[in-house]
Coordinates of N, CA, C and O in Angstrom, one line a residue:
X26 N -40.3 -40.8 16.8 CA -39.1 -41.6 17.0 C -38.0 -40.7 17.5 O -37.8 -39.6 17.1
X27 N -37.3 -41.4 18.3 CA -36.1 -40.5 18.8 C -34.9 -40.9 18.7 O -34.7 -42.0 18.1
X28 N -33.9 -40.3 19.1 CA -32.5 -40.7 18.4 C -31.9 -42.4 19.4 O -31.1 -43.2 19.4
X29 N -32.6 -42.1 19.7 CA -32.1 -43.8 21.4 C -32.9 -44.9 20.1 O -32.1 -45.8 19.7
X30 N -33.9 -44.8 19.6 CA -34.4 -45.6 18.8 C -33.6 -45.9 17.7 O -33.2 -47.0 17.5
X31 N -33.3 -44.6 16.5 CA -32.4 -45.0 15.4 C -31.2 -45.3 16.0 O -30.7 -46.0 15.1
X32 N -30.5 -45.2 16.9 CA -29.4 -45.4 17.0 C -29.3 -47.0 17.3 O -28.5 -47.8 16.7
X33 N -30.3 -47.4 18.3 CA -30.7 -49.0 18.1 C -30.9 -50.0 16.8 O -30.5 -51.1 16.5
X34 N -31.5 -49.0 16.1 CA -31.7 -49.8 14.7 C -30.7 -49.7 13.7 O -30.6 -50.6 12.9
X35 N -29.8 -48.4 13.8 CA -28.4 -49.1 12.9 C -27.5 -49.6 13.9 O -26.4 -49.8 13.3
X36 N -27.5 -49.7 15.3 CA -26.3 -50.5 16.2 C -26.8 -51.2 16.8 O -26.9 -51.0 18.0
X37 N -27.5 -52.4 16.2 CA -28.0 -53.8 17.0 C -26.8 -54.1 18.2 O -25.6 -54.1 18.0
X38 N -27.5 -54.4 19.3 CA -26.4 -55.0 19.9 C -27.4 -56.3 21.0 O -28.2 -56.2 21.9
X39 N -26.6 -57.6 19.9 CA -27.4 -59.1 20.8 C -26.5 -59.3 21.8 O -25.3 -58.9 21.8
X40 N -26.9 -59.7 22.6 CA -26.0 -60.8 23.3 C -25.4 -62.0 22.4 O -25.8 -62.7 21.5
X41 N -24.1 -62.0 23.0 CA -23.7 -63.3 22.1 C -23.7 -64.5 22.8 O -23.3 -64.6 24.0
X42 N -24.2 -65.7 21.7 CA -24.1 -67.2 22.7 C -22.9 -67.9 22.1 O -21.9 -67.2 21.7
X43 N -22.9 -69.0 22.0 CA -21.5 -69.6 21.4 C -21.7 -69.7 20.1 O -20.7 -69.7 19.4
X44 N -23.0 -69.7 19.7 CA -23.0 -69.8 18.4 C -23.3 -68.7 17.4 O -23.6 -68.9 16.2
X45 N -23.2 -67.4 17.9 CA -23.5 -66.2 17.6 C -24.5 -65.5 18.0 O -24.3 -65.7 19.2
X46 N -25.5 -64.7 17.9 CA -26.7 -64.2 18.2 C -27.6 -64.9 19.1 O -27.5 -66.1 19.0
X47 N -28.4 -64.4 19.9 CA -28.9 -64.8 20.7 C -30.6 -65.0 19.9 O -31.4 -64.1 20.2
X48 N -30.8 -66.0 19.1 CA -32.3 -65.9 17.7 C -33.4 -65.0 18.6 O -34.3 -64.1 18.3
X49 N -33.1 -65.5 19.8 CA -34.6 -64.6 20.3 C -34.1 -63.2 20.3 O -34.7 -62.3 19.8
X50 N -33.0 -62.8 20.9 CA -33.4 -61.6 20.8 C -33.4 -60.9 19.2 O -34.0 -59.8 18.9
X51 N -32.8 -61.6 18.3 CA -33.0 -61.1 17.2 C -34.0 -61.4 16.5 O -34.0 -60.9 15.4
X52 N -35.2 -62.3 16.7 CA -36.4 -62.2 16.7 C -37.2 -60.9 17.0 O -37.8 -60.1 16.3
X53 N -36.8 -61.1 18.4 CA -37.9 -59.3 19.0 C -37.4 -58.2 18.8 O -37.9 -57.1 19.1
X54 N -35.9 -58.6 18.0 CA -35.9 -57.0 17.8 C -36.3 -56.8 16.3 O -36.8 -55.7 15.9
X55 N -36.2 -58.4 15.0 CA -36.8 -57.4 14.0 C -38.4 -57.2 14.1 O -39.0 -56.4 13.3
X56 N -39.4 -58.3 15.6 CA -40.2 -57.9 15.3 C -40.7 -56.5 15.5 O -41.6 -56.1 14.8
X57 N -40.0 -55.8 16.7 CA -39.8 -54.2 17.2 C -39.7 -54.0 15.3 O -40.6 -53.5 14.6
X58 N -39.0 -54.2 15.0 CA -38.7 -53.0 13.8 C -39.9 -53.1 12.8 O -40.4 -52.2 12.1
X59 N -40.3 -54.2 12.7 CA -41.4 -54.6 12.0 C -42.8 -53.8 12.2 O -43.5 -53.6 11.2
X60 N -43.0 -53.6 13.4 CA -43.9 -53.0 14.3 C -43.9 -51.5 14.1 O -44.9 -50.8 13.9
X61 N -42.5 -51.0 14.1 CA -42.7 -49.5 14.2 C -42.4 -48.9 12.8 O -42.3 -47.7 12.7
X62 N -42.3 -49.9 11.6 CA -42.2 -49.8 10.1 C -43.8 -49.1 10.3 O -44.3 -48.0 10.4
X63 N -44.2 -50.3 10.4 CA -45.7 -50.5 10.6 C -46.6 -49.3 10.8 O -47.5 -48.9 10.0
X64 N -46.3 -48.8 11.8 CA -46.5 -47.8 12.9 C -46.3 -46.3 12.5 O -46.4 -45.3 13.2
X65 N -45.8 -46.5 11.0 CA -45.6 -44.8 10.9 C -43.9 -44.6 11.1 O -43.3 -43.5 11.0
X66 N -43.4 -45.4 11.3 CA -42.2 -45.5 11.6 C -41.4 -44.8 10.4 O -40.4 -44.2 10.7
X67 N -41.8 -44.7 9.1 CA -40.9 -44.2 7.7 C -41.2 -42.7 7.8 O -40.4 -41.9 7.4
X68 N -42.3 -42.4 8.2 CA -42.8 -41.3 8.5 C -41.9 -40.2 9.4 O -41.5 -39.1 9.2
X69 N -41.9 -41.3 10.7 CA -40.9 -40.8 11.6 C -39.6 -40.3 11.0 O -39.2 -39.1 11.0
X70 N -38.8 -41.5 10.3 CA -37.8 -41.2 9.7 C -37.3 -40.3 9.1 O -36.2 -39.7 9.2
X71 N -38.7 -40.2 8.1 CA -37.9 -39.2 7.3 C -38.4 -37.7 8.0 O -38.1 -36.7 7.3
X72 N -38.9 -37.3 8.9 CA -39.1 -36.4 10.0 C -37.8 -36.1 10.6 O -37.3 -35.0 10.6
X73 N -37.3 -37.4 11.2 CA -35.9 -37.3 11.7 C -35.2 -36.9 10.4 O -34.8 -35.7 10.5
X74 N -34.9 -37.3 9.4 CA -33.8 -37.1 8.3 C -34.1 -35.5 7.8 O -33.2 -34.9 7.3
X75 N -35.3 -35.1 7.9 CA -35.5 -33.8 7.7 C -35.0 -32.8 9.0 O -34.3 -31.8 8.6
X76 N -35.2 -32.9 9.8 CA -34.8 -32.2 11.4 C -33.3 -32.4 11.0 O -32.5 -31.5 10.8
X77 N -33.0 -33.7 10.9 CA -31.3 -33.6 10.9 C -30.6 -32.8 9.9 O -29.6 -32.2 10.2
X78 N -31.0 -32.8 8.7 CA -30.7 -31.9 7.4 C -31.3 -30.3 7.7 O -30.8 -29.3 7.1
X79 N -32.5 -30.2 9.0 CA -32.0 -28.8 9.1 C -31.6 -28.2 10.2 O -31.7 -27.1 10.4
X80 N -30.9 -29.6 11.0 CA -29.9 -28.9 11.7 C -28.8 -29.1 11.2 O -28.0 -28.4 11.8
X81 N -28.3 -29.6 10.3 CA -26.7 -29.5 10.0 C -27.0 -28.0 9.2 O -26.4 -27.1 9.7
X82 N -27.9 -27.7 8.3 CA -28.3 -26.8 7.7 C -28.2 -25.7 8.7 O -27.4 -24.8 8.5
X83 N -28.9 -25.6 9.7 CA -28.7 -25.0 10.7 C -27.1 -24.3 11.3 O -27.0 -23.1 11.3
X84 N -26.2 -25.0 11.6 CA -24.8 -25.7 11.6 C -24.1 -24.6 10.8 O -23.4 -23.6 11.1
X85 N -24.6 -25.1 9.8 CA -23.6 -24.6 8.2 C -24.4 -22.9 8.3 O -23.6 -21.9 8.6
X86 N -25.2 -22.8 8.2 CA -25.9 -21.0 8.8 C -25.3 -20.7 9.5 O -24.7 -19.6 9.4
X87 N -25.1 -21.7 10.8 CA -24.2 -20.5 12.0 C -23.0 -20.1 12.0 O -22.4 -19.2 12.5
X88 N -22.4 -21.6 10.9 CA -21.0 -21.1 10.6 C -20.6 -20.1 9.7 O -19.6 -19.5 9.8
X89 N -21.6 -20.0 8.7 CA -21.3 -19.0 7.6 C -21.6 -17.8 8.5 O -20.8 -16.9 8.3
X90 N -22.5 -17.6 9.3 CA -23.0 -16.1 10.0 C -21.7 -16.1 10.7 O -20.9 -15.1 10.8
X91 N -21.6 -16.9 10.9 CA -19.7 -16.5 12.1 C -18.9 -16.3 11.4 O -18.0 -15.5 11.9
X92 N -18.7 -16.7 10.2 CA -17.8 -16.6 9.2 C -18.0 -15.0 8.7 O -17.0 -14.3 8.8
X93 N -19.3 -14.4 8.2 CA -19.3 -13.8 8.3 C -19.3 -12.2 8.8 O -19.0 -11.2 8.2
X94 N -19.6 -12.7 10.2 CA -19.6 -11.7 11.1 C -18.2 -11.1 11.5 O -17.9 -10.0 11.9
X95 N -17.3 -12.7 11.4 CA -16.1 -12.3 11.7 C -15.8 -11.1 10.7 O -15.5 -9.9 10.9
X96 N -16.0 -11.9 9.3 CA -15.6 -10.7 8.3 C -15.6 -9.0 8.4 O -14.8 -8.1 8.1
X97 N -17.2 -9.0 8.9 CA -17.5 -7.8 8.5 C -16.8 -6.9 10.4 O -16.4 -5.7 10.4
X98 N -16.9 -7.5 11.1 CA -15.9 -7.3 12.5 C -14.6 -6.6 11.7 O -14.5 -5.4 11.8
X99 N -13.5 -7.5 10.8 CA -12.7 -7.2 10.2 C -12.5 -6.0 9.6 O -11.6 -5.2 9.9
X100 N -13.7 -5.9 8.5 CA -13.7 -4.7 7.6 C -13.8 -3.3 8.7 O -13.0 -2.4 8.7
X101 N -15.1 -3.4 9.7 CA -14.9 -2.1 10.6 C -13.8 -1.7 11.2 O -13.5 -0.5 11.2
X102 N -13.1 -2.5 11.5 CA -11.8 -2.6 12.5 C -11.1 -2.1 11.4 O -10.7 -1.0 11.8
X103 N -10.6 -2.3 10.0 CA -9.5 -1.8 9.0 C -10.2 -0.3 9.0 O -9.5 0.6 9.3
X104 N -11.6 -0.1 8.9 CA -12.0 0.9 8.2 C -11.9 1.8 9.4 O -11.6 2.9 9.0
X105 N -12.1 1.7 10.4 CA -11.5 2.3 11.7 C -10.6 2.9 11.5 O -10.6 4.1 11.3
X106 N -9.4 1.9 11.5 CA -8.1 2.5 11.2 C -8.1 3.4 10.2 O -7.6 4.5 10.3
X107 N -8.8 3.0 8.9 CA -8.3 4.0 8.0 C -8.7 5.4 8.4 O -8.0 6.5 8.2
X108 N -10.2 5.2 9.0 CA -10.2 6.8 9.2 C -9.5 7.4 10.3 O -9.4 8.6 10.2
X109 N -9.0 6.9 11.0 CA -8.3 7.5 12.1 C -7.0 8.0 11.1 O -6.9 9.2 10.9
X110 N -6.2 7.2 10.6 CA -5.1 8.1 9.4 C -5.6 9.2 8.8 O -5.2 10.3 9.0
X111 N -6.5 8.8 8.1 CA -7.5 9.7 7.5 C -7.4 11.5 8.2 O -7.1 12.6 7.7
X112 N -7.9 11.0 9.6 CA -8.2 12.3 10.2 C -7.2 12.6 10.7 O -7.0 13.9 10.7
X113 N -6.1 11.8 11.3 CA -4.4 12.4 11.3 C -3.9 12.8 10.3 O -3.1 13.6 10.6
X114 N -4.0 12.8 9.2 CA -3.4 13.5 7.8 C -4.4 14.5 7.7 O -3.9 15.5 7.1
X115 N -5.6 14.7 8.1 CA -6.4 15.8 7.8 C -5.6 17.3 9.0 O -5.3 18.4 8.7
X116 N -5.7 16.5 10.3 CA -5.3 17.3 11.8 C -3.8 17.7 10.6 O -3.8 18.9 10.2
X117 N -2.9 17.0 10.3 CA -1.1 17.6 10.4 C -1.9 18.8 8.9 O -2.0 20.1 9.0
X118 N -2.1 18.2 8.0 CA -2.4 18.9 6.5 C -3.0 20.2 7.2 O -2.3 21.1 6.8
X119 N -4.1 20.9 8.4 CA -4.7 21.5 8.9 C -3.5 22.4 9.6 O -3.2 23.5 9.4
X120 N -3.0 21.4 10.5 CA -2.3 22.6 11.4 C -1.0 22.9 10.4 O -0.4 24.0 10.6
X121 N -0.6 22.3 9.5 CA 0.4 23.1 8.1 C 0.2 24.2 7.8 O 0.8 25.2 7.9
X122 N -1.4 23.8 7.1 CA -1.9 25.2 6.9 C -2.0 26.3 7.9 O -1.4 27.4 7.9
X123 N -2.5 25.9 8.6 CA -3.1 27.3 9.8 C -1.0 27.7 9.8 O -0.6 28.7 9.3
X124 N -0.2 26.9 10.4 CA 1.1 27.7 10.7 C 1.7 28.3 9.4 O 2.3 29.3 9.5
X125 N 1.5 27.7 8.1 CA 1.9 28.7 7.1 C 0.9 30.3 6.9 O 1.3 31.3 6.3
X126 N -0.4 30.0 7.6 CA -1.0 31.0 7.3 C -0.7 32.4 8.2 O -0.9 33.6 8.0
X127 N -0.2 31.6 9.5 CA 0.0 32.3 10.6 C 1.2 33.2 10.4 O 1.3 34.4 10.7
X128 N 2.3 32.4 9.5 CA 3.7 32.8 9.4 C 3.0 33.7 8.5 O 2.7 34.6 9.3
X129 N 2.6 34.0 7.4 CA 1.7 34.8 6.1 C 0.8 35.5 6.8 O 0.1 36.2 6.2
X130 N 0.8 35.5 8.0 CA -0.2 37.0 8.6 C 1.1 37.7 9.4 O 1.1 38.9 9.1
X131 N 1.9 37.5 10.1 CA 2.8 37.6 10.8 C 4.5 38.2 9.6 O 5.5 38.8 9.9
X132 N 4.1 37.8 8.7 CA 5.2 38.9 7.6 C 4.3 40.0 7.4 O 5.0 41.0 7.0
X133 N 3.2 40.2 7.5 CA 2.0 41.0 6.9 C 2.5 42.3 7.9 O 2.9 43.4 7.7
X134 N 2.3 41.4 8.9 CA 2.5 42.3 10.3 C 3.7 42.8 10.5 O 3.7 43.9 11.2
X135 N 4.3 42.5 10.2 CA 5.6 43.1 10.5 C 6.0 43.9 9.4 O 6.8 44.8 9.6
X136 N 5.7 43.6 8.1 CA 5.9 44.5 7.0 C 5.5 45.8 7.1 O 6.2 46.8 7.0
X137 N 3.6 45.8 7.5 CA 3.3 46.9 8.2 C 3.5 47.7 9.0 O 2.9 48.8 9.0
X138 N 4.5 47.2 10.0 CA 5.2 47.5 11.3 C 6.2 48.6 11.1 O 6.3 49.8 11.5
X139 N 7.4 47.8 9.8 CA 7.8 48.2 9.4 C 7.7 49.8 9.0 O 8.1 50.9 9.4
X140 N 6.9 49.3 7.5 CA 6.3 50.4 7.0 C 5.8 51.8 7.8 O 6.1 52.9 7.8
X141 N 4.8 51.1 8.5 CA 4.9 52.3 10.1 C 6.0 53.1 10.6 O 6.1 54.4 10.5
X142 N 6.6 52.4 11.0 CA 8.2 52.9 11.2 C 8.3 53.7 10.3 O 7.7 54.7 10.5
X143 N 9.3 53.5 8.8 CA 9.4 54.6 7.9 C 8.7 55.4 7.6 O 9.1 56.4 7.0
X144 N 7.0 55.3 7.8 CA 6.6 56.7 7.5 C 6.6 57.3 8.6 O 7.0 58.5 8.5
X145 N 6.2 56.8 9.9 CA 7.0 57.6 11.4 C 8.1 58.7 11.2 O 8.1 59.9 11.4
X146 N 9.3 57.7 10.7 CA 10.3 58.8 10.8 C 10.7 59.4 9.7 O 11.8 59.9 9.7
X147 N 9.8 59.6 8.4 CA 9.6 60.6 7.4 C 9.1 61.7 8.1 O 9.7 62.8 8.1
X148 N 7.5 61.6 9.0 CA 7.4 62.6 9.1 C 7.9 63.1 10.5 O 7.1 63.8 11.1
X149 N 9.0 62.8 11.2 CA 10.1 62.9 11.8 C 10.5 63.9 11.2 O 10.3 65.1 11.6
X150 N 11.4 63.5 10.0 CA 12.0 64.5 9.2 C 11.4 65.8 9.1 O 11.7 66.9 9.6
X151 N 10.3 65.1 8.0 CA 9.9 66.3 7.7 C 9.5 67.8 8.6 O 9.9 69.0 8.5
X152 N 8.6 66.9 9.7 CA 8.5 68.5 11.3 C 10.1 68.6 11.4 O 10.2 69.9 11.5
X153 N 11.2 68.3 11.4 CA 12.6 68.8 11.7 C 12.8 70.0 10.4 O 13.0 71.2 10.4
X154 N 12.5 69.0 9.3 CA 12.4 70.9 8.1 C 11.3 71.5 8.4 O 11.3 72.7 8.0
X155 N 10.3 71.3 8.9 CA 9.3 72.3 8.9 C 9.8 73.4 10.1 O 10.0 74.6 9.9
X156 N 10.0 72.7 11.1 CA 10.8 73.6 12.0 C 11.7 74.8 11.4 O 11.5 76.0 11.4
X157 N 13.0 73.9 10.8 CA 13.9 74.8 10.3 C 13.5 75.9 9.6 O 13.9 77.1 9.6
X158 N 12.6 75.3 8.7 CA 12.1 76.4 7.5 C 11.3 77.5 8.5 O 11.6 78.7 8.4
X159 N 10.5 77.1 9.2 CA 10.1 78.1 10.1 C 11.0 79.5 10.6 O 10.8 80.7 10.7
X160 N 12.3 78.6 11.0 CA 13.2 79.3 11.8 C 13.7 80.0 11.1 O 14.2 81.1 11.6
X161 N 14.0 79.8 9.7 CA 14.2 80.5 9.0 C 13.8 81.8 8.4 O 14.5 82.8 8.3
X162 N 12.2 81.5 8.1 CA 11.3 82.3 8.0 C 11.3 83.6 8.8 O 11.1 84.8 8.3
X163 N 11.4 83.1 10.4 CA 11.6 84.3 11.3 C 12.1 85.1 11.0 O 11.6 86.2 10.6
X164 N 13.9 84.5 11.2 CA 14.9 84.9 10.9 C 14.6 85.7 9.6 O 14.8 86.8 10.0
X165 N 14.3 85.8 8.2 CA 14.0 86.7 7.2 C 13.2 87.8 7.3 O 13.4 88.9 6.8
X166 N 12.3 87.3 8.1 CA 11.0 88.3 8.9 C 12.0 89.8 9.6 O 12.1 91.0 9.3
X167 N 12.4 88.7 10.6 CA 13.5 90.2 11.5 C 14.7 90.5 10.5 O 15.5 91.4 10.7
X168 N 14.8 89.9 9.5 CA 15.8 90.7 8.7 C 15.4 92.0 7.9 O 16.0 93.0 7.7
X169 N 13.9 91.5 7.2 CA 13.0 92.3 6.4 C 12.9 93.3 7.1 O 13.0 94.4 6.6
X170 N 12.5 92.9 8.4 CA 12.4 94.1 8.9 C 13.1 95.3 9.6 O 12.7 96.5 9.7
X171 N 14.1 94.7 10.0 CA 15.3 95.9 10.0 C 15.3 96.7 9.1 O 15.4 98.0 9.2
X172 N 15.3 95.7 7.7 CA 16.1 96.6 6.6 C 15.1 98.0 5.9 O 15.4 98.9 5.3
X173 N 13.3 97.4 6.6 CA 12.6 98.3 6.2 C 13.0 99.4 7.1 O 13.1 100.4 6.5
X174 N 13.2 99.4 8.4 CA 13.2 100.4 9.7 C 14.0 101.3 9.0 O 13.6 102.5 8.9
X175 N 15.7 100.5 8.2 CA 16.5 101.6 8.0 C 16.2 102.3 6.6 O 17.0 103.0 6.0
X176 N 15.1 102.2 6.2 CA 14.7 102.8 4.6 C 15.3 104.2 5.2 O 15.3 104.6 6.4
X177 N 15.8 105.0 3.8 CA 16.2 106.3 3.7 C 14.5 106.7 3.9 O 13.7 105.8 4.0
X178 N 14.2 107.9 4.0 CA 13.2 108.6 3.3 C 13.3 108.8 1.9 O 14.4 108.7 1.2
X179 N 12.0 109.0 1.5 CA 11.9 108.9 0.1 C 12.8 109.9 -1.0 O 12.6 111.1 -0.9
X180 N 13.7 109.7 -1.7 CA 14.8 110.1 -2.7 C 16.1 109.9 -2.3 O 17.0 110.5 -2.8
X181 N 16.4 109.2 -1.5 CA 17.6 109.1 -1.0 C 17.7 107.4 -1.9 O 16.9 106.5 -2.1
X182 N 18.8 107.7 -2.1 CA 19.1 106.1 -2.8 C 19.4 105.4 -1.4 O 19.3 106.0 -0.3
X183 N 19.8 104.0 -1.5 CA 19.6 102.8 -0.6 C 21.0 102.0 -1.6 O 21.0 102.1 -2.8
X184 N 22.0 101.3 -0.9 CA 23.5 100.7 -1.8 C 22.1 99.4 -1.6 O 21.4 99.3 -0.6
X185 N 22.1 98.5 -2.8 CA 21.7 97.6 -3.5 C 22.6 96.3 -2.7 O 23.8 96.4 -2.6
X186 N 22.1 95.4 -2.4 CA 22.7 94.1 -2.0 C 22.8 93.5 -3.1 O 22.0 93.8 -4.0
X187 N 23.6 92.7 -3.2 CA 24.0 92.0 -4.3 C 23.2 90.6 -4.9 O 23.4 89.6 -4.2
X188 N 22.6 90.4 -5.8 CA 21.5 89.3 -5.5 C 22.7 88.2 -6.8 O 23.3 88.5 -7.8
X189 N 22.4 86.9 -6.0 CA 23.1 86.2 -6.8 C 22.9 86.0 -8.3 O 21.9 86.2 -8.9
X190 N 23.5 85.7 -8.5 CA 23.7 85.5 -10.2 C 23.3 86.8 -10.7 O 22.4 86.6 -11.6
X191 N 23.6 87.8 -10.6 CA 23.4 88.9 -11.1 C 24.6 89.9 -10.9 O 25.0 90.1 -9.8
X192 N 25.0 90.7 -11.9 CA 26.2 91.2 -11.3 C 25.8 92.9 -11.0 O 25.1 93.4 -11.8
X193 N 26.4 93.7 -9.8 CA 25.8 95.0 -9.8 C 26.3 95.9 -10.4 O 27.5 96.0 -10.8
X194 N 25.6 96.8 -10.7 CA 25.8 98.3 -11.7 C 27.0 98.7 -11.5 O 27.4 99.7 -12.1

């Protein structure tokens, strides 16, 4: 049975005479219906009534899958976003770090630098006294040694230099 059929059978439509219905045709049409009762026709029906319950069923599936789908569309799209923040707060939190770390290798360095420096010009200093002390040394050297050149020979006294913190004879 097809839908041109049920739709005939719940929307009779007679011809009208003056006195209402046209008997014959509503004759042949309940004998048509009589016929296809007959005929397997409930059979049909409830075929049709099943097909139709699973297409509305059908219907109500595609709406909920759309309904669905929309949803879960939704959830990727938020969850998208979130990781994208996600990974922008991870990128700024990252490059924070790396520049405080940078700044914290870069005092390191320069402390060092520093430090470099003052021991540079410690031992700056120090070769300027090693120098002197040198020059000094010389200088005692060629004094020592004069003073041995002028030694008396042996029994002759020699006048005594005066050595500090000591007073002479």
């Amino acid at each position: 049975m097809d839908q041109q059929q049920i739709d005939r059978i719940r929307n009779p439509r007679f011809p009208l005479t003056r006195r209402g219905y046209e008997p014959r045709e509503v004759d042949n049409f309940m004998l048509g219906l009589a016929e296809w009762l007959e005929n397997g026709g409930v059979d049909d029906a409830g075929s049709y009534a099943v097909t139709r319950r699973l297409e509305r069923a059908g219907e109500t599936t595609a709406r909920l899958l759309a309904a669905a789908q929309a949803e879960a569309d939704q959830i990727l799209k938020e969850a998208h976003g979130e990781a994208r923040q996600k990974l922008q707060e991870a990128d700024a939190a990252a490059r924070k770090k790396l520049e405080q770390t940078q700044a914290k290798a870069q005092a390191m360095v320069d402390e060092a630098t520093n430090t470099r420096d003052a021991i540079d010009g410690t031992i700056t200093q120090l070769r300027d006294v090693q120098q002197r002390v040198m020059a000094e040394i010389d200088r005692l050297r060629e004094m020592l040694g004069t003073a041995v050149e002028a030694t008396p020979p042996a029994g002759r006294r020699v006048a005594q230099l005066p050595v500090a913190g000591k007073s002479s004879p």
